[in-house]
mmCIF file of C-alpha atoms in Angstrom:
data_model
loop_
_atom_site.group_PDB
_atom_site.id
_atom_site.type_symbol
_atom_site.label_atom_id
_atom_site.label_comp_id
_atom_site.label_asym_id
_atom_site.label_seq_id
_atom_site.Cartn_x
_atom_site.Cartn_y
_atom_site.Cartn_z
ATOM 1 C CA MET W 601 -75.405 -150.378 -49.375
ATOM 2 C CA ASP W 602 -71.756 -151.287 -49.803
ATOM 3 C CA SER W 603 -69.095 -150.180 -52.289
ATOM 4 C CA THR W 604 -70.045 -152.938 -54.759
ATOM 5 C CA ASP W 605 -73.669 -151.751 -54.800
ATOM 6 C CA ARG W 606 -72.419 -148.213 -55.404
ATOM 7 C CA LYS W 607 -70.244 -149.384 -58.308
ATOM 8 C CA ILE W 608 -73.237 -151.193 -59.794
ATOM 9 C CA LEU W 609 -75.325 -148.026 -59.483
ATOM 10 C CA ALA W 610 -72.626 -145.927 -61.139
ATOM 11 C CA ILE W 611 -72.464 -148.383 -64.047
ATOM 12 C CA LEU W 612 -76.240 -148.547 -64.471
ATOM 13 C CA GLN W 613 -76.587 -144.760 -64.305
ATOM 14 C CA ASP W 614 -74.102 -144.528 -67.160
ATOM 15 C CA ASP W 615 -75.648 -147.320 -69.272
ATOM 16 C CA ALA W 616 -78.761 -149.142 -68.039
ATOM 17 C CA SER W 617 -78.723 -151.374 -71.118
ATOM 18 C CA MET W 618 -75.470 -153.045 -70.085
ATOM 19 C CA SER W 619 -75.797 -156.777 -69.584
ATOM 20 C CA VAL W 620 -75.601 -158.283 -66.121
ATOM 21 C CA ALA W 621 -72.587 -160.273 -67.321
ATOM 22 C CA ASP W 622 -70.713 -157.094 -68.250
ATOM 23 C CA ILE W 623 -71.673 -155.372 -65.003
ATOM 24 C CA ALA W 624 -70.608 -158.417 -63.013
ATOM 25 C CA LYS W 625 -67.177 -158.391 -64.691
ATOM 26 C CA GLN W 626 -66.668 -154.735 -63.837
ATOM 27 C CA VAL W 627 -67.495 -155.263 -60.146
ATOM 28 C CA ASN W 628 -65.711 -158.617 -59.819
ATOM 29 C CA LEU W 629 -68.803 -160.730 -59.162
ATOM 30 C CA SER W 630 -70.365 -163.665 -60.924
ATOM 31 C CA GLN W 631 -73.632 -163.005 -62.761
ATOM 32 C CA THR W 632 -76.065 -164.438 -60.208
ATOM 33 C CA PRO W 633 -74.840 -162.434 -57.181
ATOM 34 C CA CYS W 634 -74.678 -159.320 -59.368
ATOM 35 C CA TRP W 635 -78.255 -159.863 -60.578
ATOM 36 C CA ARG W 636 -79.400 -160.388 -56.958
ATOM 37 C CA ARG W 637 -77.800 -157.108 -55.927
ATOM 38 C CA ILE W 638 -79.543 -155.270 -58.772
ATOM 39 C CA GLN W 639 -82.866 -156.854 -57.799
ATOM 40 C CA LYS W 640 -82.301 -155.906 -54.153
ATOM 41 C CA LEU W 641 -81.590 -152.300 -55.175
ATOM 42 C CA GLN W 642 -84.819 -152.274 -57.191
ATOM 43 C CA ASP W 643 -86.852 -153.854 -54.385
ATOM 44 C CA ALA W 644 -85.458 -151.293 -51.913
ATOM 45 C CA GLY W 645 -86.507 -148.434 -54.201
ATOM 46 C CA VAL W 646 -82.932 -147.281 -54.832
ATOM 47 C CA ILE W 647 -83.340 -148.054 -58.539
ATOM 48 C CA THR W 648 -86.692 -146.532 -59.391
ATOM 49 C CA LYS W 649 -86.803 -146.873 -63.171
ATOM 50 C CA ARG W 650 -84.700 -147.649 -66.242
ATOM 51 C CA VAL W 651 -85.225 -145.241 -69.107
ATOM 52 C CA VAL W 652 -83.807 -143.936 -72.369
ATOM 53 C CA LEU W 653 -82.582 -140.343 -72.359
ATOM 54 C CA VAL W 654 -83.590 -138.378 -75.443
ATOM 55 C CA ASP W 655 -82.040 -135.237 -76.942
ATOM 56 C CA PRO W 656 -84.737 -132.521 -76.673
ATOM 57 C CA ASP W 657 -83.356 -130.722 -79.742
ATOM 58 C CA ALA W 658 -83.894 -133.860 -81.815
ATOM 59 C CA LEU W 659 -87.584 -133.687 -80.854
ATOM 60 C CA GLY W 660 -87.859 -129.979 -81.604
ATOM 61 C CA LEU W 661 -88.019 -129.136 -77.886
ATOM 62 C CA GLY W 662 -84.882 -127.043 -77.655
ATOM 63 C CA LEU W 663 -86.211 -124.227 -75.465
ATOM 64 C CA THR W 664 -85.823 -124.832 -71.734
ATOM 65 C CA VAL W 665 -87.651 -122.471 -69.396
ATOM 66 C CA PHE W 666 -87.491 -122.270 -65.613
ATOM 67 C CA VAL W 667 -90.809 -121.012 -64.317
ATOM 68 C CA GLU W 668 -90.866 -119.479 -60.839
ATOM 69 C CA ILE W 669 -94.237 -119.431 -59.137
ATOM 70 C CA GLU W 670 -95.381 -117.501 -56.102
ATOM 71 C CA THR W 671 -98.735 -118.214 -54.542
ATOM 72 C CA GLY W 672 -100.758 -116.368 -51.963
ATOM 73 C CA ASP W 673 -102.424 -119.602 -50.854
ATOM 74 C CA HIS W 674 -100.423 -122.284 -49.074
ATOM 75 C CA SER W 675 -103.325 -124.561 -48.201
ATOM 76 C CA LYS W 676 -103.368 -128.286 -48.888
ATOM 77 C CA ASP W 677 -106.341 -127.840 -51.223
ATOM 78 C CA TRP W 678 -104.450 -125.275 -53.309
ATOM 79 C CA LEU W 679 -101.346 -127.470 -53.438
ATOM 80 C CA ASP W 680 -103.385 -130.516 -54.445
ATOM 81 C CA GLY W 681 -105.045 -128.548 -57.255
ATOM 82 C CA PHE W 682 -101.758 -127.041 -58.382
ATOM 83 C CA ALA W 683 -99.905 -130.375 -58.322
ATOM 84 C CA SER W 684 -102.714 -132.074 -60.206
ATOM 85 C CA ALA W 685 -102.779 -129.347 -62.863
ATOM 86 C CA VAL W 686 -99.065 -129.054 -63.538
ATOM 87 C CA THR W 687 -98.279 -132.775 -63.457
ATOM 88 C CA GLU W 688 -100.738 -133.236 -66.341
ATOM 89 C CA MET W 689 -99.003 -130.609 -68.497
ATOM 90 C CA PRO W 690 -96.630 -132.450 -70.862
ATOM 91 C CA GLU W 691 -94.210 -129.508 -71.068
ATOM 92 C CA VAL W 692 -93.416 -129.801 -67.353
ATOM 93 C CA MET W 693 -90.314 -131.905 -66.830
ATOM 94 C CA GLU W 694 -89.709 -131.142 -63.144
ATOM 95 C CA ILE W 695 -91.582 -129.510 -60.267
ATOM 96 C CA TYR W 696 -89.990 -128.393 -57.013
ATOM 97 C CA ARG W 697 -91.428 -126.777 -53.890
ATOM 98 C CA MET W 698 -88.849 -124.196 -52.897
ATOM 99 C CA ALA W 699 -87.626 -122.393 -49.808
ATOM 100 C CA GLY W 700 -87.181 -118.644 -50.082
ATOM 101 C CA ASP W 701 -89.056 -116.018 -52.076
ATOM 102 C CA VAL W 702 -90.243 -118.422 -54.786
ATOM 103 C CA ASP W 703 -92.765 -121.085 -53.786
ATOM 104 C CA TYR W 704 -92.450 -123.466 -56.759
ATOM 105 C CA MET W 705 -89.983 -123.945 -59.591
ATOM 106 C CA LEU W 706 -90.870 -125.731 -62.803
ATOM 107 C CA ARG W 707 -88.575 -126.784 -65.612
ATOM 108 C CA ILE W 708 -90.417 -126.934 -68.903
ATOM 109 C CA THR W 709 -89.273 -127.801 -72.412
ATOM 110 C CA VAL W 710 -91.046 -126.364 -75.427
ATOM 111 C CA PRO W 711 -90.342 -125.775 -79.128
ATOM 112 C CA ASN W 712 -90.657 -121.973 -79.183
ATOM 113 C CA MET W 713 -91.956 -118.794 -77.546
ATOM 114 C CA ALA W 714 -95.500 -119.351 -78.787
ATOM 115 C CA ALA W 715 -95.516 -122.625 -76.841
ATOM 116 C CA VAL W 716 -94.274 -120.780 -73.731
ATOM 117 C CA ASP W 717 -97.178 -118.351 -74.042
ATOM 118 C CA SER W 718 -99.654 -121.196 -74.543
ATOM 119 C CA PHE W 719 -98.255 -122.936 -71.465
ATOM 120 C CA TYR W 720 -98.512 -119.708 -69.445
ATOM 121 C CA GLN W 721 -102.121 -119.084 -70.487
ATOM 122 C CA ARG W 722 -103.147 -122.633 -69.512
ATOM 123 C CA LEU W 723 -101.224 -122.428 -66.235
ATOM 124 C CA ILE W 724 -102.817 -119.201 -65.007
ATOM 125 C CA ALA W 725 -106.281 -120.487 -65.949
ATOM 126 C CA MET W 726 -105.884 -123.622 -63.793
ATOM 127 C CA VAL W 727 -105.108 -122.243 -60.345
ATOM 128 C CA PRO W 728 -104.837 -118.809 -58.743
ATOM 129 C CA LEU W 729 -101.231 -117.567 -58.668
ATOM 130 C CA LYS W 730 -99.647 -114.478 -57.138
ATOM 131 C CA ASN W 731 -96.724 -114.184 -59.550
ATOM 132 C CA VAL W 732 -95.178 -116.149 -62.418
ATOM 133 C CA THR W 733 -91.666 -115.415 -63.681
ATOM 134 C CA SER W 734 -89.988 -117.232 -66.555
ATOM 135 C CA ARG W 735 -86.258 -117.555 -67.055
ATOM 136 C CA PHE W 736 -84.980 -118.823 -70.377
ATOM 137 C CA ALA W 737 -81.948 -121.082 -70.650
ATOM 138 C CA MET W 738 -79.558 -119.867 -73.321
ATOM 139 C CA GLU W 739 -77.224 -122.838 -73.141
ATOM 140 C CA ARG W 740 -77.132 -126.136 -71.263
ATOM 141 C CA VAL W 741 -73.622 -126.194 -69.828
ATOM 142 C CA LYS W 742 -73.973 -129.443 -67.854
ATOM 143 C CA TYR W 743 -76.702 -132.037 -67.817
ATOM 144 C CA THR W 744 -76.685 -135.335 -66.002
ATOM 145 C CA THR W 745 -79.172 -137.710 -64.513
ATOM 146 C CA ALA W 746 -76.485 -139.619 -62.609
ATOM 147 C CA TYR W 747 -76.199 -139.048 -58.881
ATOM 148 C CA PRO W 748 -72.767 -139.315 -57.270
ATOM 149 C CA VAL W 749 -72.579 -142.710 -55.578
ATOM 150 C CA THR W 750 -69.320 -142.440 -53.705
ATOM 151 C CA GLU W 751 -69.132 -143.571 -50.099
ATOM 152 C CA VAL W 752 -70.738 -141.137 -47.657
#
């Protein structure tokens, strides 16, 4: 991946609806070579998806909760069951397996505390857990989906 590819990625991360012609102008290419580079980045799995980002408050989903999970079972069967259960829960936006004293971290978005409790009740009924701790976001100070694409 060269500096032109990185510029293309930076542009697309900012506005994926931009036309190939406009992207090409910004990176000093003609349209066809620019389009080929974008296709190559998609084929290589660097560009995984193009989406629209939505304001959660506009959907009534203004409460963000980080759910820390500890388990006493680290078997593949437990992980498969856990992963299957939580990926099907629409509130779950992200799931991470962690290092340290917490085994898994979830980011969920819900409309209110009653929805947090409903989520919690469904979660603990699905798989055995050692401990579940919720941390509530009071304010989103920074949010981005764009990765830095400077030269490494």
